[in-house]
Amino acid sequence: MLAHWDRVMNANYKKVRERCRKGIPPSVRPRAWLFLCGGKLLLEQSKTLYKELILQEGDARWVDDIRKDLHRQFPFHEMFVDQAGH
């Protein structure tokens, strides 16, 4: 079903819905949810968007708020502990 997602969804939507309600096997759950939530379509439409966003400067208001909150959210994460160990 995942290999032919567009065709399956157009022709057998009710079958997909029934199978989802029965439960998605753990082995295919990550791939299935990527298709079900529309993430696969978004990835195909915006292949370079993530790279473009990374290169942009962040809004100073939000960057400052995030920096203030890092020590509370990730007190022991190696990326956010300063040289003195705080």
Short mmCIF file of N, CA and C in Angstrom, two decimals:
data_model
loop_
_atom_site.label_atom_id
_atom_site.label_comp_id
_atom_site.label_asym_id
_atom_site.label_seq_id
_atom_site.Cartn_x
_atom_site.Cartn_y
_atom_site.Cartn_z
N MET A 1 0.81 -1.19 0.00
CA MET A 1 0.00 0.00 0.00
C MET A 1 0.86 1.26 0.00
N LEU A 2 1.92 1.25 0.78
CA LEU A 2 2.77 2.44 0.86
C LEU A 2 3.52 2.69 -0.44
N ALA A 3 3.87 1.62 -1.14
CA ALA A 3 4.62 1.77 -2.38
C ALA A 3 3.78 2.45 -3.47
N HIS A 4 2.47 2.33 -3.39
CA HIS A 4 1.57 2.92 -4.39
C HIS A 4 0.53 3.80 -3.70
N TRP A 5 0.99 4.65 -2.80
CA TRP A 5 0.13 5.39 -1.90
C TRP A 5 -0.95 6.21 -2.61
N ASP A 6 -0.57 7.00 -3.59
CA ASP A 6 -1.56 7.85 -4.26
C ASP A 6 -2.68 7.03 -4.89
N ARG A 7 -2.31 5.98 -5.57
CA ARG A 7 -3.31 5.13 -6.23
C ARG A 7 -4.21 4.45 -5.20
N VAL A 8 -3.61 3.95 -4.12
CA VAL A 8 -4.38 3.25 -3.08
C VAL A 8 -5.35 4.20 -2.40
N MET A 9 -4.88 5.40 -2.06
CA MET A 9 -5.76 6.36 -1.37
C MET A 9 -6.91 6.80 -2.27
N ASN A 10 -6.65 6.97 -3.54
CA ASN A 10 -7.71 7.39 -4.46
C ASN A 10 -8.73 6.28 -4.70
N ALA A 11 -8.28 5.05 -4.78
CA ALA A 11 -9.17 3.94 -5.11
C ALA A 11 -9.76 3.23 -3.90
N ASN A 12 -9.00 3.17 -2.79
CA ASN A 12 -9.40 2.35 -1.65
C ASN A 12 -9.31 3.08 -0.32
N TYR A 13 -9.80 4.30 -0.26
CA TYR A 13 -9.71 5.07 0.98
C TYR A 13 -10.34 4.32 2.15
N LYS A 14 -11.51 3.71 1.92
CA LYS A 14 -12.20 3.01 3.01
C LYS A 14 -11.36 1.84 3.53
N LYS A 15 -10.66 1.17 2.65
CA LYS A 15 -9.81 0.06 3.06
C LYS A 15 -8.65 0.56 3.92
N VAL A 16 -8.06 1.68 3.53
CA VAL A 16 -6.97 2.26 4.32
C VAL A 16 -7.49 2.65 5.70
N ARG A 17 -8.66 3.28 5.73
CA ARG A 17 -9.25 3.69 7.01
C ARG A 17 -9.51 2.49 7.91
N GLU A 18 -10.06 1.43 7.34
CA GLU A 18 -10.34 0.22 8.13
C GLU A 18 -9.06 -0.39 8.69
N ARG A 19 -8.04 -0.46 7.87
CA ARG A 19 -6.78 -1.05 8.33
C ARG A 19 -6.13 -0.20 9.42
N CYS A 20 -6.25 1.12 9.31
CA CYS A 20 -5.71 2.01 10.35
C CYS A 20 -6.45 1.79 11.66
N ARG A 21 -7.74 1.63 11.57
CA ARG A 21 -8.54 1.42 12.79
C ARG A 21 -8.22 0.09 13.46
N LYS A 22 -7.87 -0.91 12.66
CA LYS A 22 -7.48 -2.21 13.22
C LYS A 22 -6.12 -2.13 13.90
N GLY A 23 -5.29 -1.21 13.43
CA GLY A 23 -3.96 -1.04 14.02
C GLY A 23 -2.87 -1.16 12.98
N ILE A 24 -1.93 -0.27 13.06
CA ILE A 24 -0.80 -0.28 12.13
C ILE A 24 0.33 -1.07 12.78
N PRO A 25 0.85 -2.07 12.11
CA PRO A 25 1.94 -2.88 12.70
C PRO A 25 3.14 -2.01 13.05
N PRO A 26 3.77 -2.27 14.18
CA PRO A 26 4.92 -1.47 14.59
C PRO A 26 6.03 -1.39 13.55
N SER A 27 6.19 -2.43 12.76
CA SER A 27 7.27 -2.46 11.78
C SER A 27 7.09 -1.43 10.66
N VAL A 28 5.86 -1.05 10.36
CA VAL A 28 5.62 -0.07 9.30
C VAL A 28 5.03 1.24 9.83
N ARG A 29 4.83 1.33 11.12
CA ARG A 29 4.17 2.51 11.70
C ARG A 29 4.85 3.83 11.36
N PRO A 30 6.17 3.96 11.47
CA PRO A 30 6.79 5.26 11.13
C PRO A 30 6.55 5.66 9.68
N ARG A 31 6.71 4.72 8.76
CA ARG A 31 6.48 5.03 7.34
C ARG A 31 5.01 5.34 7.09
N ALA A 32 4.11 4.57 7.70
CA ALA A 32 2.68 4.77 7.50
C ALA A 32 2.25 6.14 7.98
N TRP A 33 2.71 6.56 9.14
CA TRP A 33 2.31 7.86 9.65
C TRP A 33 2.85 9.00 8.81
N LEU A 34 4.01 8.81 8.21
CA LEU A 34 4.54 9.83 7.31
C LEU A 34 3.58 10.05 6.14
N PHE A 35 3.00 8.99 5.64
CA PHE A 35 2.03 9.10 4.55
C PHE A 35 0.68 9.62 5.06
N LEU A 36 0.20 9.07 6.18
CA LEU A 36 -1.12 9.41 6.68
C LEU A 36 -1.26 10.87 7.10
N CYS A 37 -0.21 11.43 7.65
CA CYS A 37 -0.29 12.82 8.11
C CYS A 37 0.02 13.82 7.00
N GLY A 38 0.40 13.32 5.84
CA GLY A 38 0.69 14.21 4.72
C GLY A 38 2.14 14.66 4.68
N GLY A 39 2.95 14.14 5.56
CA GLY A 39 4.35 14.53 5.61
C GLY A 39 5.12 14.17 4.36
N LYS A 40 4.82 13.04 3.77
CA LYS A 40 5.51 12.61 2.55
C LYS A 40 5.26 13.61 1.42
N LEU A 41 4.04 14.05 1.29
CA LEU A 41 3.69 15.03 0.26
C LEU A 41 4.41 16.35 0.51
N LEU A 42 4.43 16.79 1.77
CA LEU A 42 5.13 18.04 2.10
C LEU A 42 6.62 17.94 1.82
N LEU A 43 7.22 16.80 2.13
CA LEU A 43 8.64 16.61 1.85
C LEU A 43 8.93 16.69 0.36
N GLU A 44 8.06 16.10 -0.44
CA GLU A 44 8.25 16.12 -1.89
C GLU A 44 8.06 17.52 -2.46
N GLN A 45 7.13 18.28 -1.89
CA GLN A 45 6.86 19.63 -2.39
C GLN A 45 7.93 20.63 -1.97
N SER A 46 8.58 20.39 -0.85
CA SER A 46 9.52 21.35 -0.30
C SER A 46 10.85 20.68 0.04
N LYS A 47 11.49 20.12 -0.95
CA LYS A 47 12.72 19.34 -0.71
C LYS A 47 13.84 20.17 -0.10
N THR A 48 13.93 21.45 -0.43
CA THR A 48 15.04 22.27 0.06
C THR A 48 14.62 23.24 1.16
N LEU A 49 13.36 23.23 1.56
CA LEU A 49 12.87 24.20 2.54
C LEU A 49 13.65 24.14 3.85
N TYR A 50 13.89 22.94 4.38
CA TYR A 50 14.59 22.80 5.66
C TYR A 50 15.98 23.41 5.58
N LYS A 51 16.71 23.12 4.51
CA LYS A 51 18.06 23.67 4.34
C LYS A 51 18.02 25.19 4.25
N GLU A 52 17.02 25.72 3.56
CA GLU A 52 16.88 27.17 3.43
C GLU A 52 16.58 27.81 4.79
N LEU A 53 15.72 27.19 5.57
CA LEU A 53 15.37 27.74 6.88
C LEU A 53 16.55 27.72 7.84
N ILE A 54 17.37 26.69 7.77
CA ILE A 54 18.55 26.60 8.64
C ILE A 54 19.50 27.76 8.38
N LEU A 55 19.63 28.16 7.13
CA LEU A 55 20.56 29.22 6.77
C LEU A 55 20.07 30.62 7.16
N GLN A 56 18.79 30.75 7.44
CA GLN A 56 18.25 32.06 7.80
C GLN A 56 18.58 32.40 9.25
N GLU A 57 18.71 33.69 9.50
CA GLU A 57 18.89 34.16 10.87
C GLU A 57 17.57 34.01 11.62
N GLY A 58 17.65 33.64 12.87
CA GLY A 58 16.43 33.54 13.68
C GLY A 58 16.01 34.91 14.16
N ASP A 59 14.74 35.06 14.45
CA ASP A 59 14.21 36.31 15.01
C ASP A 59 14.83 36.49 16.39
N ALA A 60 15.43 37.62 16.62
CA ALA A 60 16.17 37.86 17.88
C ALA A 60 15.31 37.65 19.11
N ARG A 61 14.02 38.00 19.02
CA ARG A 61 13.13 37.81 20.19
C ARG A 61 13.05 36.33 20.56
N TRP A 62 12.88 35.47 19.58
CA TRP A 62 12.70 34.06 19.86
C TRP A 62 14.02 33.38 20.20
N VAL A 63 15.10 33.77 19.55
CA VAL A 63 16.40 33.19 19.85
C VAL A 63 16.78 33.48 21.29
N ASP A 64 16.54 34.70 21.75
CA ASP A 64 16.85 35.07 23.13
C ASP A 64 16.01 34.26 24.12
N ASP A 65 14.72 34.11 23.84
CA ASP A 65 13.84 33.33 24.72
C ASP A 65 14.28 31.87 24.78
N ILE A 66 14.67 31.32 23.64
CA ILE A 66 15.11 29.92 23.61
C ILE A 66 16.39 29.76 24.41
N ARG A 67 17.33 30.68 24.25
CA ARG A 67 18.59 30.58 25.01
C ARG A 67 18.35 30.66 26.51
N LYS A 68 17.43 31.52 26.93
CA LYS A 68 17.12 31.64 28.37
C LYS A 68 16.54 30.34 28.92
N ASP A 69 15.83 29.61 28.09
CA ASP A 69 15.11 28.43 28.55
C ASP A 69 15.90 27.13 28.42
N LEU A 70 17.00 27.13 27.70
CA LEU A 70 17.75 25.91 27.46
C LEU A 70 18.19 25.20 28.74
N HIS A 71 18.68 25.96 29.72
CA HIS A 71 19.18 25.33 30.94
C HIS A 71 18.05 24.67 31.73
N ARG A 72 16.82 25.16 31.58
CA ARG A 72 15.70 24.53 32.28
C ARG A 72 15.21 23.28 31.56
N GLN A 73 15.18 23.32 30.23
CA GLN A 73 14.68 22.20 29.46
C GLN A 73 15.70 21.08 29.31
N PHE A 74 16.97 21.46 29.21
CA PHE A 74 18.03 20.46 28.98
C PHE A 74 19.19 20.72 29.95
N PRO A 75 18.96 20.56 31.25
CA PRO A 75 20.00 20.92 32.21
C PRO A 75 21.28 20.10 32.11
N PHE A 76 21.21 18.90 31.59
CA PHE A 76 22.39 18.04 31.56
C PHE A 76 22.82 17.67 30.15
N HIS A 77 22.23 18.28 29.15
CA HIS A 77 22.57 17.95 27.77
C HIS A 77 23.93 18.55 27.43
N GLU A 78 24.81 17.74 26.84
CA GLU A 78 26.19 18.16 26.58
C GLU A 78 26.29 19.36 25.64
N MET A 79 25.31 19.56 24.77
CA MET A 79 25.38 20.70 23.85
C MET A 79 25.12 22.03 24.55
N PHE A 80 24.46 22.00 25.71
CA PHE A 80 24.03 23.24 26.35
C PHE A 80 24.69 23.50 27.70
N VAL A 81 25.61 22.64 28.12
CA VAL A 81 26.33 22.86 29.37
C VAL A 81 27.56 23.70 29.08
N ASP A 82 27.75 24.77 29.82
CA ASP A 82 28.90 25.64 29.56
C ASP A 82 30.20 24.99 30.04
N GLN A 83 31.30 25.64 29.81
CA GLN A 83 32.63 25.09 30.12
C GLN A 83 32.81 24.80 31.59
N ALA A 84 32.14 25.55 32.47
CA ALA A 84 32.29 25.35 33.91
C ALA A 84 31.42 24.20 34.40
N GLY A 85 30.63 23.59 33.52
CA GLY A 85 29.80 22.47 33.91
C GLY A 85 28.41 22.87 34.36
N HIS A 86 28.03 24.11 34.12
CA HIS A 86 26.69 24.58 34.52
C HIS A 86 25.74 24.50 33.38
#
